[in-house]
Amino acid sequence: MSNEPPSPAVAPLVASPTAATRRRFIATTAAAGGAAVVGALGAGQPALGAETAPGSRVPTDGGSKDHRNAKREKKMRIVAVEEAFSVPGAIRQEEAIRQHLAAPEAIKKEWFRRLEDLTELRLADMDANGVDMQVLSYASPGLEVIEDPAEAVAVARRVNDHLAKAVARHPNRFAGFAVLPLQDPKAAVVELRRAVKELGLKGVLYNDHVRGHYLDEPQFRPVWAELERLGVTLYLHPAVIPADNWRVFDGYPVLVGPSWGWTATVGAHALRLVYGGVFDEFPGASVMLGHMGELLPFQMARLDSRYAHVPVEQRVRHLPSYYLRNNVYVTTSGVMSHAALLGAVHAVGVDRVLFSIDYPFESSAEAVGFLRSAPYAPADLARIAHGNAERILGL
């Protein structure tokens, strides 16, 4: 890390939303009644035009159906980049952990049925909702729950081989993120190289912490070096089992998981990478964050404004916003909100936002409806729907 003060705000390497995008959003909002929208938002009420319901379309021509847009929607390629699968029996602890998941039994049963299926149910769901490709990743709990490094290495090879075979059977429908045995960083480098170079996987997905350790720690620097050398990203995903217990969550289990705790912990982990100098040492490395970037795009101004208070010896080369615009990619997984999408794109740039469903935990129909009705010009919508994934992941 540098002892020099941070450089002035650096212009992002990505383009901001186009003027056409802004015009379309403004026109849509104005059609809904701008003053009414602002008033409703201030009162905490949903506002027509400020937020479009999943599956609905942005009105055009005074509310009449725009046949050209409908035709464009049918043809638009869709790539979803955080779509889960599982390998029955691969992780010994999985069944015990699944039993404690806070969800109705019927819902959990359907999740597990779909996680284990890589053909019939999954492809039918994709076809029914116009999803051309899923980028598959191993479902949580993943390798982070394994204590023995040797076991983690063996499970990683098994899961990655299983995934590669599934992709090979349906190369036009599936791609994949590898798992890594980060309990043994040297072995993780070897498996990363094998997964990318031999198996053709497109990056890595890992569930937050490595048995309480975070990826800014020195032992993981060789992994970052290999990620940068191979030119692939690491998708930082929440973990079912937290690294520690936060007292503020006591008595409120609803706060621990996807409603809030996962966002807080994974967002903080990503900031450790920033403040820990990972991206200064490996400027070509990147992470992908789901759930609209775990809300970090909306915190950028605050992060920058407080950076002046960071002790000089702990500063990195740029303001925090620089890394969020140059080393972080954002996916829409689990956040079907046009307001959030507009904010994320405005913050990090349309070329860094990717569509995701989070199948089977979220509805493909709702997620695709949210995407198709997003208030963006066709070129920008295509980037989010498939173009960015194709470019970043080499699909």
XYZ file of C-alpha atoms in Angstrom:
395
model
C 0.000 0.000 0.000
C 1.118 3.549 -0.681
C 1.756 6.193 1.949
C 0.864 8.905 -0.509
C -2.522 10.591 -0.226
C -5.181 9.301 -2.596
C -5.237 10.710 -6.077
C -8.122 12.941 -7.107
C -11.244 11.168 -8.290
C -10.281 9.324 -11.460
C -12.635 9.143 -14.386
C -13.963 5.589 -14.711
C -12.770 3.422 -17.558
C -16.372 2.687 -18.437
C -19.023 4.773 -20.070
C -21.917 6.205 -18.128
C -25.488 5.544 -19.273
C -26.236 6.955 -22.710
C -28.211 10.093 -23.326
C -30.872 7.934 -24.984
C -31.204 5.931 -21.782
C -31.611 9.062 -19.704
C -34.135 10.531 -22.122
C -36.204 7.381 -22.045
C -36.237 7.227 -18.244
C -37.122 10.916 -17.957
C -39.892 10.536 -20.513
C -41.291 7.499 -18.722
C -41.229 9.229 -15.363
C -42.750 12.406 -16.775
C -45.559 10.394 -18.370
C -46.379 9.010 -14.940
C -46.531 12.506 -13.470
C -43.210 13.710 -12.097
C -44.590 15.640 -9.141
C -46.812 12.745 -8.147
C -43.863 10.349 -8.332
C -41.683 12.505 -6.100
C -44.516 13.013 -3.627
C -45.281 9.309 -3.438
C -41.647 8.417 -2.886
C -41.375 10.991 -0.137
C -44.424 9.473 1.547
C -42.931 5.995 1.308
C -45.581 4.807 -1.168
C -44.957 2.933 -4.433
C -45.077 5.294 -7.390
C -46.112 4.516 -10.942
C -43.177 5.177 -13.220
C -40.605 5.279 -10.435
C -40.761 1.501 -10.077
C -42.178 -0.881 -12.655
C -43.601 -4.133 -11.361
C -41.724 -7.288 -12.374
C -43.072 -8.685 -15.607
C -44.706 -5.417 -16.700
C -43.561 -3.177 -19.513
C -42.683 0.468 -19.598
C -45.657 2.190 -21.312
C -45.022 3.695 -24.727
C -47.186 5.700 -27.110
C -49.549 6.675 -24.345
C -49.879 3.132 -23.025
C -50.462 1.278 -26.299
C -48.382 -1.817 -27.004
C -45.156 -1.108 -28.847
C -44.909 -3.974 -31.334
C -41.361 -3.142 -32.281
C -40.265 -3.377 -28.653
C -42.117 -6.670 -28.262
C -40.306 -8.053 -31.278
C -36.999 -6.790 -29.940
C -37.673 -8.401 -26.535
C -38.375 -11.801 -28.067
C -35.090 -11.743 -29.939
C -32.894 -10.309 -27.190
C -30.330 -12.810 -25.972
C -30.355 -13.356 -22.202
C -27.417 -14.693 -20.184
C -27.929 -15.209 -16.431
C -24.691 -15.294 -14.457
C -25.429 -16.513 -10.902
C -27.381 -19.727 -11.297
C -26.910 -22.462 -8.725
C -26.495 -26.223 -8.974
C -25.416 -28.956 -6.571
C -23.719 -32.344 -6.637
C -25.492 -34.734 -4.242
C -23.155 -36.055 -1.569
C -20.147 -33.975 -2.579
C -20.021 -32.127 0.754
C -20.656 -34.236 3.860
C -21.963 -31.325 5.909
C -24.480 -30.197 3.313
C -27.530 -32.165 4.474
C -27.209 -31.064 8.095
C -26.836 -27.440 7.033
C -29.790 -27.647 4.659
C -32.051 -28.817 7.487
C -31.472 -25.531 9.310
C -32.250 -23.247 6.376
C -34.988 -20.777 7.315
C -37.573 -21.546 4.634
C -40.785 -23.604 4.456
C -40.139 -27.291 3.816
C -42.074 -27.346 0.550
C -39.980 -24.487 -0.838
C -36.722 -26.087 0.278
C -37.731 -29.402 -1.286
C -38.347 -27.687 -4.611
C -35.031 -25.816 -4.402
C -33.065 -28.992 -3.775
C -34.870 -30.838 -6.560
C -33.947 -28.115 -9.018
C -30.394 -27.674 -7.749
C -29.554 -31.281 -8.534
C -31.104 -31.150 -12.000
C -28.979 -29.890 -14.874
C -31.178 -30.867 -17.793
C -34.920 -31.506 -17.674
C -36.241 -28.971 -15.138
C -33.569 -26.348 -15.702
C -33.662 -26.290 -19.490
C -37.460 -26.263 -19.488
C -37.431 -23.253 -17.144
C -34.892 -21.485 -19.351
C -36.881 -22.163 -22.518
C -40.152 -21.059 -20.948
C -38.654 -17.717 -19.919
C -36.361 -16.938 -22.842
C -33.054 -17.501 -21.009
C -30.425 -18.505 -23.551
C -27.590 -19.356 -21.166
C -26.953 -19.892 -17.469
C -23.511 -19.485 -15.920
C -23.623 -22.246 -13.315
C -22.067 -22.070 -9.863
C -21.988 -24.505 -6.962
C -24.694 -23.728 -4.419
C -23.996 -22.648 -0.854
C -22.960 -24.280 1.422
C -19.850 -24.751 -0.619
C -16.269 -25.616 0.077
C -16.005 -22.979 2.807
C -17.563 -25.414 5.318
C -14.870 -28.082 4.814
C -12.228 -28.097 7.537
C -9.661 -30.516 6.065
C -7.653 -28.922 3.196
C -7.062 -32.273 1.496
C -10.774 -32.996 1.495
C -11.450 -29.541 0.058
C -9.013 -30.234 -2.796
C -10.709 -33.551 -3.613
C -14.210 -32.032 -3.501
C -13.142 -29.104 -5.700
C -11.879 -31.483 -8.378
C -15.061 -33.543 -8.212
C -17.379 -30.538 -8.449
C -15.413 -28.873 -11.237
C -15.288 -32.091 -13.266
C -19.045 -32.547 -12.799
C -19.678 -28.974 -13.926
C -17.374 -29.232 -16.939
C -19.194 -32.348 -18.130
C -22.560 -30.594 -17.827
C -21.259 -27.654 -19.858
C -19.814 -29.988 -22.487
C -23.212 -31.654 -22.924
C -24.933 -28.293 -23.469
C -22.224 -25.820 -24.544
C -24.718 -23.339 -25.986
C -26.833 -23.280 -22.826
C -24.347 -23.509 -19.956
C -21.031 -22.039 -18.833
C -19.569 -22.339 -15.369
C -17.715 -20.825 -12.413
C -15.227 -23.123 -10.694
C -14.949 -23.834 -6.981
C -11.549 -23.506 -5.303
C -10.055 -25.212 -2.221
C -8.901 -21.963 -0.655
C -8.128 -23.807 2.582
C -4.873 -24.616 0.728
C -3.963 -21.540 -1.356
C -1.193 -23.321 -3.272
C -3.536 -26.142 -4.237
C -6.181 -23.533 -5.105
C -3.811 -21.974 -7.655
C -3.241 -25.389 -9.256
C -6.977 -26.131 -9.387
C -7.763 -22.658 -10.735
C -5.320 -23.185 -13.569
C -6.763 -26.619 -14.328
C -10.367 -25.399 -14.168
C -9.779 -22.555 -16.596
C -7.175 -23.968 -18.972
C -8.245 -27.621 -19.105
C -11.940 -27.597 -18.176
C -12.864 -24.299 -19.835
C -14.590 -22.766 -16.815
C -15.005 -18.990 -16.887
C -13.973 -17.842 -13.432
C -14.527 -18.670 -9.772
C -17.385 -18.336 -7.318
C -16.606 -18.503 -3.604
C -18.896 -18.107 -0.613
C -17.497 -15.162 1.344
C -15.021 -16.363 3.981
C -12.535 -19.259 4.159
C -13.432 -20.651 7.590
C -13.245 -17.150 9.058
C -10.399 -15.893 6.860
C -10.848 -13.199 4.222
C -9.284 -12.912 0.797
C -7.277 -9.756 1.515
C -5.006 -11.807 3.796
C -1.418 -12.417 2.574
C -1.786 -16.178 2.063
C -4.266 -15.572 -0.756
C -2.027 -13.270 -2.814
C -0.904 -16.152 -5.107
C -4.561 -16.835 -5.933
C -5.102 -13.208 -6.931
C -1.947 -13.304 -9.035
C -3.264 -16.339 -10.917
C -6.727 -14.820 -11.361
C -5.108 -11.747 -12.875
C -2.791 -13.806 -15.082
C -5.666 -15.905 -16.418
C -7.894 -12.868 -16.847
C -10.871 -14.345 -14.972
C -13.048 -12.898 -12.228
C -13.950 -14.109 -8.741
C -17.644 -13.923 -7.886
C -17.858 -13.167 -4.157
C -21.063 -14.779 -2.913
C -22.648 -14.897 0.560
C -22.055 -17.872 2.863
C -24.880 -19.688 4.631
C -22.801 -20.008 7.807
C -21.423 -16.632 8.972
C -17.820 -16.255 10.063
C -18.977 -14.836 13.389
C -22.106 -13.707 15.206
C -23.109 -10.051 15.274
C -24.855 -9.027 18.471
C -27.102 -6.617 16.583
C -28.765 -9.668 14.980
C -29.581 -11.317 18.331
C -33.250 -12.264 18.488
C -33.823 -11.333 14.846
C -32.782 -14.289 12.684
C -34.455 -12.662 9.684
C -31.581 -10.136 9.681
C -28.803 -12.729 9.502
C -29.369 -14.054 5.979
C -30.415 -12.689 2.595
C -32.580 -9.827 3.831
C -29.599 -7.942 5.279
C -26.721 -9.869 6.878
C -25.340 -11.336 3.671
C -25.221 -7.929 2.020
C -23.461 -6.374 5.011
C -20.823 -9.093 5.321
C -20.042 -9.608 1.629
C -19.981 -5.859 1.011
C -17.547 -5.470 3.901
C -15.412 -8.307 2.500
C -15.242 -6.524 -0.853
C -14.154 -3.333 0.908
C -11.407 -5.292 2.685
C -10.065 -6.135 -0.776
C -10.112 -2.436 -1.669
C -8.565 -1.107 1.544
C -6.222 -4.091 1.805
C -4.503 -3.102 -1.419
C -5.416 -6.221 -3.409
C -6.318 -4.199 -6.488
C -3.246 -1.979 -6.181
C -1.054 -5.072 -6.258
C -3.171 -6.786 -8.923
C -4.856 -4.020 -10.931
C -6.116 -6.498 -13.526
C -7.955 -8.593 -10.921
C -11.693 -8.249 -10.401
C -14.584 -9.405 -8.272
C -18.235 -9.798 -9.163
C -20.865 -8.925 -6.538
C -24.502 -9.979 -6.661
C -27.586 -8.266 -5.251
C -26.802 -4.989 -7.060
C -23.216 -5.034 -5.854
C -24.236 -5.764 -2.239
C -25.390 -2.113 -2.223
C -21.840 -0.718 -2.513
C -22.635 1.362 -5.632
C -25.061 3.380 -3.508
C -22.427 4.009 -0.842
C -19.684 5.321 -3.133
C -20.053 9.001 -2.305
C -19.987 8.253 1.410
C -16.911 6.029 1.069
C -15.063 8.759 -0.817
C -16.093 11.553 1.527
C -14.829 9.626 4.573
C -11.586 8.568 2.923
C -9.840 11.760 3.962
C -10.052 10.487 7.557
C -8.124 7.281 6.814
C -4.599 7.380 8.321
C -1.995 8.051 5.623
C -0.173 4.770 6.232
C -3.380 2.817 5.561
C -4.370 4.548 2.332
C -4.404 2.977 -1.093
C -3.618 4.583 -4.451
C -7.100 5.769 -5.363
C -10.383 6.749 -3.812
C -12.696 3.797 -3.063
C -15.018 4.699 -5.941
C -12.188 4.112 -8.411
C -11.965 0.430 -7.475
C -15.741 -0.007 -7.558
C -15.723 1.367 -11.104
C -12.668 -0.519 -12.313
C -12.288 -3.761 -10.330
C -15.862 -4.647 -9.402
C -18.713 -5.989 -11.526
C -22.319 -5.825 -10.329
C -25.084 -8.346 -10.982
C -28.806 -7.986 -10.502
C -29.325 -11.304 -8.696
C -32.257 -11.199 -6.308
C -32.934 -7.461 -6.698
C -35.743 -6.914 -9.190
C -35.963 -3.159 -8.766
C -35.674 -0.658 -11.590
C -34.773 2.083 -9.120
C -31.846 -0.005 -7.871
C -30.790 -0.933 -11.408
C -30.802 2.702 -12.507
C -28.737 3.659 -9.465
C -26.195 0.885 -9.971
C -25.733 1.671 -13.656
C -25.374 5.364 -12.899
C -22.770 4.612 -10.225
C -20.507 2.069 -11.937
C -21.446 2.328 -15.622
C -23.654 0.233 -17.867
C -20.686 -1.867 -19.021
C -20.183 -3.280 -15.510
C -23.716 -4.470 -14.722
C -24.808 -8.017 -15.609
C -28.159 -9.765 -15.480
C -28.671 -12.589 -13.015
C -31.653 -14.567 -11.760
C -30.291 -16.571 -8.786
C -32.090 -19.706 -9.981
C -33.713 -21.656 -8.372
C -34.012 -19.350 -5.355
C -35.691 -16.614 -7.393
C -38.360 -16.743 -10.095
C -37.004 -16.760 -13.644
C -40.281 -15.317 -14.932
C -40.134 -12.357 -12.547
C -36.436 -11.711 -13.162
C -36.793 -11.795 -16.951
C -39.885 -9.612 -16.771
C -37.923 -7.112 -14.680
C -35.115 -7.126 -17.252
C -37.317 -6.745 -20.313
C -39.282 -3.868 -18.791
C -36.200 -1.942 -17.607
C -36.231 1.689 -18.813
C -33.179 1.464 -21.067
C -32.478 1.990 -24.733
C -32.058 -1.280 -26.679
C -28.261 -1.046 -26.874
C -27.840 -0.537 -23.124
C -30.380 -3.220 -22.277
C -28.518 -5.665 -24.513
C -25.292 -4.974 -22.618
C -26.952 -5.825 -19.314
C -28.835 -8.820 -20.726
C -25.929 -10.543 -22.436
C -23.197 -8.335 -23.898
C -21.307 -7.644 -20.687
C -21.347 -11.314 -19.678
C -20.056 -12.358 -23.085
C -17.242 -9.819 -22.955
C -16.201 -10.273 -19.323
C -16.501 -14.057 -19.191
C -15.416 -14.791 -22.748
C -18.627 -16.607 -23.632
